[in-house]
mmCIF file of C-alpha atoms in Angstrom:
data_model
loop_
_atom_site.group_PDB
_atom_site.id
_atom_site.type_symbol
_atom_site.label_atom_id
_atom_site.label_comp_id
_atom_site.label_asym_id
_atom_site.label_seq_id
_atom_site.Cartn_x
_atom_site.Cartn_y
_atom_site.Cartn_z
ATOM 1 C CA MET A 8 65.064 -2.141 24.030
ATOM 2 C CA VAL A 9 66.688 -0.490 21.755
ATOM 3 C CA GLY A 10 70.684 -2.863 21.770
ATOM 4 C CA ALA A 11 72.391 -3.516 18.539
ATOM 5 C CA GLN A 12 71.617 -1.897 15.486
ATOM 6 C CA ALA A 13 69.116 -3.169 13.288
ATOM 7 C CA VAL A 14 69.688 -1.358 10.362
ATOM 8 C CA ASP A 15 72.193 0.641 8.447
ATOM 9 C CA ILE A 16 72.451 3.289 5.960
ATOM 10 C CA VAL A 17 75.845 3.224 4.751
ATOM 11 C CA HIS A 18 76.212 6.118 2.736
ATOM 12 C CA VAL A 19 73.609 5.376 -0.146
ATOM 13 C CA THR A 20 73.354 7.449 -2.916
ATOM 14 C CA GLN A 21 69.603 6.764 -5.175
ATOM 15 C CA ALA A 22 68.846 7.895 -9.101
ATOM 16 C CA PHE A 23 66.294 7.164 -12.040
ATOM 17 C CA ARG A 24 66.692 7.366 -15.027
ATOM 18 C CA SER A 25 64.322 9.404 -16.789
ATOM 19 C CA GLY A 26 63.659 11.209 -20.506
ATOM 20 C CA GLY A 27 67.720 10.340 -21.130
ATOM 21 C CA ARG A 28 69.357 11.544 -18.051
ATOM 22 C CA ASP A 29 69.705 10.428 -13.922
ATOM 23 C CA LEU A 30 67.344 12.029 -12.092
ATOM 24 C CA PRO A 31 68.916 12.303 -8.356
ATOM 25 C CA VAL A 32 66.224 11.015 -5.128
ATOM 26 C CA LEU A 33 69.660 10.499 -2.447
ATOM 27 C CA ASP A 34 72.570 11.898 -1.447
ATOM 28 C CA ASP A 35 74.994 10.080 0.508
ATOM 29 C CA VAL A 36 72.829 9.272 3.242
ATOM 30 C CA THR A 37 73.425 7.655 7.063
ATOM 31 C CA LEU A 38 71.160 6.183 9.166
ATOM 32 C CA SER A 39 71.705 3.537 11.871
ATOM 33 C CA VAL A 40 68.192 2.299 14.014
ATOM 34 C CA GLY A 41 69.351 0.351 17.026
ATOM 35 C CA ALA A 42 66.883 -3.573 17.394
ATOM 36 C CA GLY A 43 63.529 -2.104 18.895
ATOM 37 C CA GLU A 44 63.674 1.539 17.678
ATOM 38 C CA PHE A 45 60.324 3.258 16.354
ATOM 39 C CA VAL A 46 62.017 5.898 13.816
ATOM 40 C CA ALA A 47 59.653 8.379 11.552
ATOM 41 C CA LEU A 48 61.065 9.330 8.393
ATOM 42 C CA ILE A 49 59.281 12.430 6.975
ATOM 43 C CA GLY A 50 59.771 15.699 4.640
ATOM 44 C CA PRO A 51 58.870 17.376 2.043
ATOM 45 C CA SER A 52 57.123 14.924 -0.601
ATOM 46 C CA GLY A 53 59.027 13.412 -3.464
ATOM 47 C CA SER A 54 62.082 13.890 -1.166
ATOM 48 C CA GLY A 55 62.913 10.671 -1.174
ATOM 49 C CA LYS A 56 61.575 9.538 1.809
ATOM 50 C CA SER A 57 59.792 6.355 -0.337
ATOM 51 C CA THR A 58 62.654 5.062 -2.203
ATOM 52 C CA LEU A 59 64.754 4.465 1.342
ATOM 53 C CA ILE A 60 61.619 2.253 2.462
ATOM 54 C CA ARG A 61 62.249 0.520 -0.450
ATOM 55 C CA LEU A 62 66.001 -0.319 -0.213
ATOM 56 C CA LEU A 63 65.236 -1.343 3.245
ATOM 57 C CA ALA A 64 62.582 -3.888 2.023
ATOM 58 C CA GLY A 65 65.145 -4.997 -0.851
ATOM 59 C CA LEU A 66 62.847 -3.900 -3.640
ATOM 60 C CA ASP A 67 65.825 -1.502 -5.283
ATOM 61 C CA ARG A 68 69.097 -1.191 -4.856
ATOM 62 C CA PRO A 69 71.821 1.980 -4.323
ATOM 63 C CA LEU A 70 73.178 3.631 -6.697
ATOM 64 C CA PHE A 71 76.597 4.335 -4.528
ATOM 65 C CA GLY A 72 76.541 3.391 -0.615
ATOM 66 C CA ALA A 73 74.509 0.261 1.336
ATOM 67 C CA VAL A 74 72.165 -0.926 3.298
ATOM 68 C CA HIS A 75 72.229 -3.746 6.172
ATOM 69 C CA VAL A 76 69.688 -5.237 8.232
ATOM 70 C CA GLY A 77 70.761 -7.647 10.883
ATOM 71 C CA GLY A 78 74.362 -7.382 10.251
ATOM 72 C CA GLU A 79 73.179 -9.329 5.807
ATOM 73 C CA ARG A 80 73.570 -6.405 3.218
ATOM 74 C CA VAL A 81 70.242 -6.518 2.059
ATOM 75 C CA SER A 82 70.175 -7.816 -1.921
ATOM 76 C CA GLY A 83 66.391 -8.714 -2.454
ATOM 77 C CA PRO A 84 62.359 -8.960 0.232
ATOM 78 C CA HIS A 85 62.951 -11.349 2.730
ATOM 79 C CA PRO A 86 60.386 -12.512 5.295
ATOM 80 C CA SER A 87 61.819 -10.517 8.047
ATOM 81 C CA ARG A 88 61.166 -7.504 6.519
ATOM 82 C CA ALA A 89 57.796 -6.872 5.889
ATOM 83 C CA LEU A 90 56.223 -4.185 4.385
ATOM 84 C CA VAL A 91 52.826 -1.809 5.219
ATOM 85 C CA PHE A 92 52.097 0.486 1.793
ATOM 86 C CA GLN A 93 49.367 4.116 2.342
ATOM 87 C CA ASP A 94 46.621 1.711 -0.357
ATOM 88 C CA PRO A 95 46.077 -1.968 1.932
ATOM 89 C CA THR A 96 46.621 -3.965 -1.337
ATOM 90 C CA LEU A 97 44.099 -6.725 0.094
ATOM 91 C CA LEU A 98 44.070 -9.597 -2.914
ATOM 92 C CA PRO A 99 39.700 -8.832 -3.370
ATOM 93 C CA TRP A 100 39.258 -12.641 -4.324
ATOM 94 C CA ARG A 101 40.870 -13.526 -1.021
ATOM 95 C CA THR A 102 38.971 -13.527 2.646
ATOM 96 C CA VAL A 103 40.849 -11.766 4.667
ATOM 97 C CA ARG A 104 42.404 -14.653 6.196
ATOM 98 C CA GLY A 105 43.493 -15.985 2.281
ATOM 99 C CA ASN A 106 45.250 -12.665 2.629
ATOM 100 C CA VAL A 107 47.056 -12.751 5.824
ATOM 101 C CA ALA A 108 47.766 -16.807 4.286
ATOM 102 C CA ILE A 109 49.791 -15.753 1.777
ATOM 103 C CA GLY A 110 52.933 -15.313 3.523
ATOM 104 C CA PRO A 111 53.475 -18.761 4.970
ATOM 105 C CA GLN A 112 52.192 -19.936 2.153
ATOM 106 C CA ALA A 113 54.865 -18.857 -0.100
ATOM 107 C CA ARG A 114 57.463 -19.684 2.462
ATOM 108 C CA GLY A 115 55.689 -23.450 2.236
ATOM 109 C CA LEU A 116 54.474 -23.892 5.952
ATOM 110 C CA PRO A 117 52.649 -26.692 6.571
ATOM 111 C CA ALA A 118 48.958 -25.637 6.755
ATOM 112 C CA ARG A 119 48.447 -26.535 10.042
ATOM 113 C CA ASP A 120 51.329 -24.680 11.931
ATOM 114 C CA ALA A 121 50.267 -21.797 8.328
ATOM 115 C CA ARG A 122 46.533 -21.544 9.712
ATOM 116 C CA HIS A 123 47.797 -21.020 13.637
ATOM 117 C CA ARG A 124 50.218 -18.342 12.040
ATOM 118 C CA VAL A 125 47.472 -16.618 10.824
ATOM 119 C CA ASP A 126 44.428 -17.101 13.599
ATOM 120 C CA GLU A 127 47.530 -15.267 15.753
ATOM 121 C CA SER A 128 48.766 -12.903 13.161
ATOM 122 C CA LEU A 129 44.420 -12.056 13.254
ATOM 123 C CA GLU A 130 44.462 -12.090 17.024
ATOM 124 C CA LEU A 131 46.946 -9.600 17.961
ATOM 125 C CA VAL A 132 45.292 -7.133 14.747
ATOM 126 C CA GLY A 133 41.691 -7.876 16.016
ATOM 127 C CA LEU A 134 39.773 -8.903 13.097
ATOM 128 C CA ALA A 135 39.449 -12.387 14.155
ATOM 129 C CA ASP A 136 35.770 -12.352 13.480
ATOM 130 C CA PHE A 137 36.616 -11.405 10.648
ATOM 131 C CA ALA A 138 38.808 -14.184 8.976
ATOM 132 C CA ASP A 139 36.470 -15.492 6.078
ATOM 133 C CA VAL A 140 35.232 -11.810 5.048
ATOM 134 C CA TRP A 141 36.307 -10.321 1.509
ATOM 135 C CA PRO A 142 37.533 -7.133 1.369
ATOM 136 C CA ALA A 143 35.581 -5.411 0.070
ATOM 137 C CA GLN A 144 33.482 -5.413 3.266
ATOM 138 C CA LEU A 145 36.014 -3.716 5.079
ATOM 139 C CA SER A 146 35.729 -0.056 6.284
ATOM 140 C CA GLY A 147 39.645 1.427 5.618
ATOM 141 C CA GLY A 148 40.769 0.763 8.924
ATOM 142 C CA MET A 149 39.647 -2.446 8.864
ATOM 143 C CA ALA A 150 41.594 -3.203 5.523
ATOM 144 C CA GLN A 151 45.210 -1.385 7.297
ATOM 145 C CA ARG A 152 44.404 -3.663 9.931
ATOM 146 C CA ALA A 153 44.246 -6.714 8.076
ATOM 147 C CA ALA A 154 47.555 -5.219 6.208
ATOM 148 C CA LEU A 155 49.387 -5.405 9.371
ATOM 149 C CA ALA A 156 48.559 -8.616 10.597
ATOM 150 C CA ARG A 157 49.496 -10.151 6.434
ATOM 151 C CA ALA A 158 53.025 -8.078 6.892
ATOM 152 C CA LEU A 159 53.028 -9.549 11.015
ATOM 153 C CA VAL A 160 52.355 -12.889 10.068
ATOM 154 C CA ASN A 161 56.416 -14.328 9.518
ATOM 155 C CA ASP A 162 57.360 -12.519 13.091
ATOM 156 C CA PRO A 163 59.360 -9.866 10.808
ATOM 157 C CA SER A 164 62.232 -8.207 13.203
ATOM 158 C CA VAL A 165 62.073 -4.764 11.077
ATOM 159 C CA LEU A 166 58.158 -3.552 10.193
ATOM 160 C CA LEU A 167 58.262 -0.648 7.171
ATOM 161 C CA LEU A 168 55.409 1.768 7.321
ATOM 162 C CA ASP A 169 54.930 3.461 4.320
ATOM 163 C CA GLU A 170 52.667 6.056 5.346
ATOM 164 C CA PRO A 171 50.189 3.240 5.955
ATOM 165 C CA LEU A 172 47.045 5.757 8.162
ATOM 166 C CA GLY A 173 47.166 8.594 5.972
ATOM 167 C CA LYS A 174 43.958 7.483 4.021
ATOM 168 C CA LEU A 175 42.391 6.954 7.380
ATOM 169 C CA ASP A 176 39.829 9.500 9.107
ATOM 170 C CA ALA A 177 40.909 11.302 12.073
ATOM 171 C CA LEU A 178 39.745 9.326 14.650
ATOM 172 C CA THR A 179 40.017 5.883 12.669
ATOM 173 C CA ARG A 180 43.837 6.640 12.392
ATOM 174 C CA ARG A 181 44.255 7.745 15.725
ATOM 175 C CA SER A 182 42.416 4.132 16.787
ATOM 176 C CA LEU A 183 45.732 2.517 14.465
ATOM 177 C CA GLN A 184 48.553 5.106 15.897
ATOM 178 C CA GLN A 185 47.389 3.228 19.494
ATOM 179 C CA GLU A 186 47.425 0.016 17.956
ATOM 180 C CA LEU A 187 50.702 0.076 16.476
ATOM 181 C CA HIS A 188 52.192 1.621 19.725
ATOM 182 C CA ARG A 189 50.843 -1.733 21.289
ATOM 183 C CA LEU A 190 51.688 -4.103 18.250
ATOM 184 C CA TRP A 191 55.547 -2.419 18.566
ATOM 185 C CA ARG A 192 55.925 -2.319 22.557
ATOM 186 C CA ASN A 193 54.370 -6.536 22.464
ATOM 187 C CA ARG A 194 55.950 -7.822 19.599
ATOM 188 C CA GLY A 195 59.465 -6.146 19.802
ATOM 189 C CA PHE A 196 60.148 -5.443 15.829
ATOM 190 C CA THR A 197 62.097 -2.583 14.977
ATOM 191 C CA ALA A 198 59.961 -0.025 13.040
ATOM 192 C CA VAL A 199 60.249 2.722 10.620
ATOM 193 C CA LEU A 200 58.000 5.012 9.552
ATOM 194 C CA ILE A 201 57.049 7.544 6.668
ATOM 195 C CA THR A 202 54.618 9.624 7.205
ATOM 196 C CA HIS A 203 53.722 13.409 6.473
ATOM 197 C CA ASP A 204 51.805 14.022 9.662
ATOM 198 C CA VAL A 205 54.652 16.135 12.319
ATOM 199 C CA SER A 206 52.175 15.023 15.263
ATOM 200 C CA GLU A 207 52.078 11.426 14.402
ATOM 201 C CA ALA A 208 55.196 10.975 13.784
ATOM 202 C CA LEU A 209 55.754 12.704 17.579
ATOM 203 C CA VAL A 210 53.451 10.318 19.248
ATOM 204 C CA LEU A 211 54.596 7.105 17.862
ATOM 205 C CA ALA A 212 58.367 7.197 17.278
ATOM 206 C CA ASP A 213 61.649 7.181 19.776
ATOM 207 C CA ARG A 214 63.617 9.429 16.807
ATOM 208 C CA VAL A 215 61.881 11.746 13.544
ATOM 209 C CA VAL A 216 64.898 11.873 11.390
ATOM 210 C CA VAL A 217 63.797 14.936 9.074
ATOM 211 C CA LEU A 218 64.883 14.802 5.065
ATOM 212 C CA SER A 219 65.593 17.662 2.475
ATOM 213 C CA PRO A 220 63.895 18.585 -1.121
ATOM 214 C CA ARG A 221 65.666 15.865 -3.447
ATOM 215 C CA PRO A 222 67.794 14.422 -3.365
ATOM 216 C CA ALA A 223 67.200 13.691 -0.167
ATOM 217 C CA ARG A 224 69.747 14.669 2.728
ATOM 218 C CA ILE A 225 69.506 14.068 6.528
ATOM 219 C CA GLN A 226 68.279 17.836 7.838
ATOM 220 C CA GLU A 227 68.568 16.276 11.602
ATOM 221 C CA VAL A 228 67.730 13.764 13.476
ATOM 222 C CA ILE A 229 65.639 14.724 16.500
ATOM 223 C CA GLU A 230 65.528 12.464 19.896
ATOM 224 C CA VAL A 231 62.109 12.924 21.074
ATOM 225 C CA GLY A 232 62.411 11.457 24.268
ATOM 226 C CA LEU A 233 59.338 11.528 25.568
ATOM 227 C CA ASP A 234 57.022 8.945 27.933
ATOM 228 C CA HIS A 235 53.922 6.811 26.302
ATOM 229 C CA PRO A 236 51.094 7.666 26.243
ATOM 230 C CA ARG A 237 52.578 11.366 24.491
ATOM 231 C CA ASP A 238 50.202 13.589 25.275
ATOM 232 C CA GLN A 239 50.170 16.508 22.044
ATOM 233 C CA SER A 240 48.879 19.031 24.237
ATOM 234 C CA ALA A 241 52.201 19.077 26.638
ATOM 235 C CA GLY A 242 54.468 21.483 26.072
ATOM 236 C CA ALA A 243 57.760 19.793 25.120
ATOM 237 C CA PHE A 244 55.111 17.562 22.689
ATOM 238 C CA ILE A 245 54.406 21.387 20.875
ATOM 239 C CA ALA A 246 57.752 22.127 21.265
ATOM 240 C CA LEU A 247 59.405 19.653 19.295
ATOM 241 C CA ARG A 248 56.329 20.116 16.525
ATOM 242 C CA GLU A 249 57.423 23.403 15.884
ATOM 243 C CA HIS A 250 60.773 22.388 15.779
ATOM 244 C CA ILE A 251 60.162 20.207 13.021
ATOM 245 C CA LEU A 252 57.318 21.833 11.489
ATOM 246 C CA GLY A 253 59.816 24.853 11.572
ATOM 247 C CA LEU A 254 62.371 22.650 9.603
ATOM 248 C CA LEU A 255 59.868 21.603 7.148
ATOM 249 C CA ASP A 256 58.283 25.420 6.304
ATOM 250 C CA GLU A 257 62.069 25.928 5.271
ATOM 251 C CA PHE A 258 61.697 23.463 2.936
ATOM 252 C CA ALA A 259 58.744 25.156 1.479
ATOM 253 C CA PRO A 260 58.747 26.970 -2.134
ATOM 254 C CA ALA A 261 59.235 30.951 -1.669
#
């Protein structure tokens, strides 16, 4: 599945202005992600993971270095890169269908083509029967499925996931992990996931990238190398989890 590089982050340094001084966030980060690969980013809170995702999405630009997606330098948002946040951020005055239709409408697709894409996307995430429901009527898991449908409707080559399952209960989270894996396998997009859950990273990702505390550097890149579906009780899985937890423990305050 993995071929050419879909994502190239090259010597990226980022800082923000705060209180009249520069606050360093990322420090000389270099990472390549292959086309069709699933990579998870994990690290201490505030280590710059979301900043890195925003750079990939084109919402911010790096202070130094460059970000390339599909061989093109990222200079702003693009439909080929879709971002899913921790909160579904659905517009309450639009139905599920209306929320998913935002992308096709913004691109100016003809109404018939837009409706076909929306119906297909809702079918993908199991929400075809809830197309005309309002966001307030959805459970947390269903709302996040709607957010996924909204991200997938433009058939992105890169899906950026900023802790999309972080606020869900354990059973719903497990179900959506399986759903996310199925969508990734079937659609073939490149995925970059932020998570604080080491087991989640190991369940989903081909590689797990461990970031240091801010200003973030890449501490280690772990090749998971386990067949799907992954058994969390298996010795190899537990060993990988303990290794990553050990790295994160090194960053904990004394």
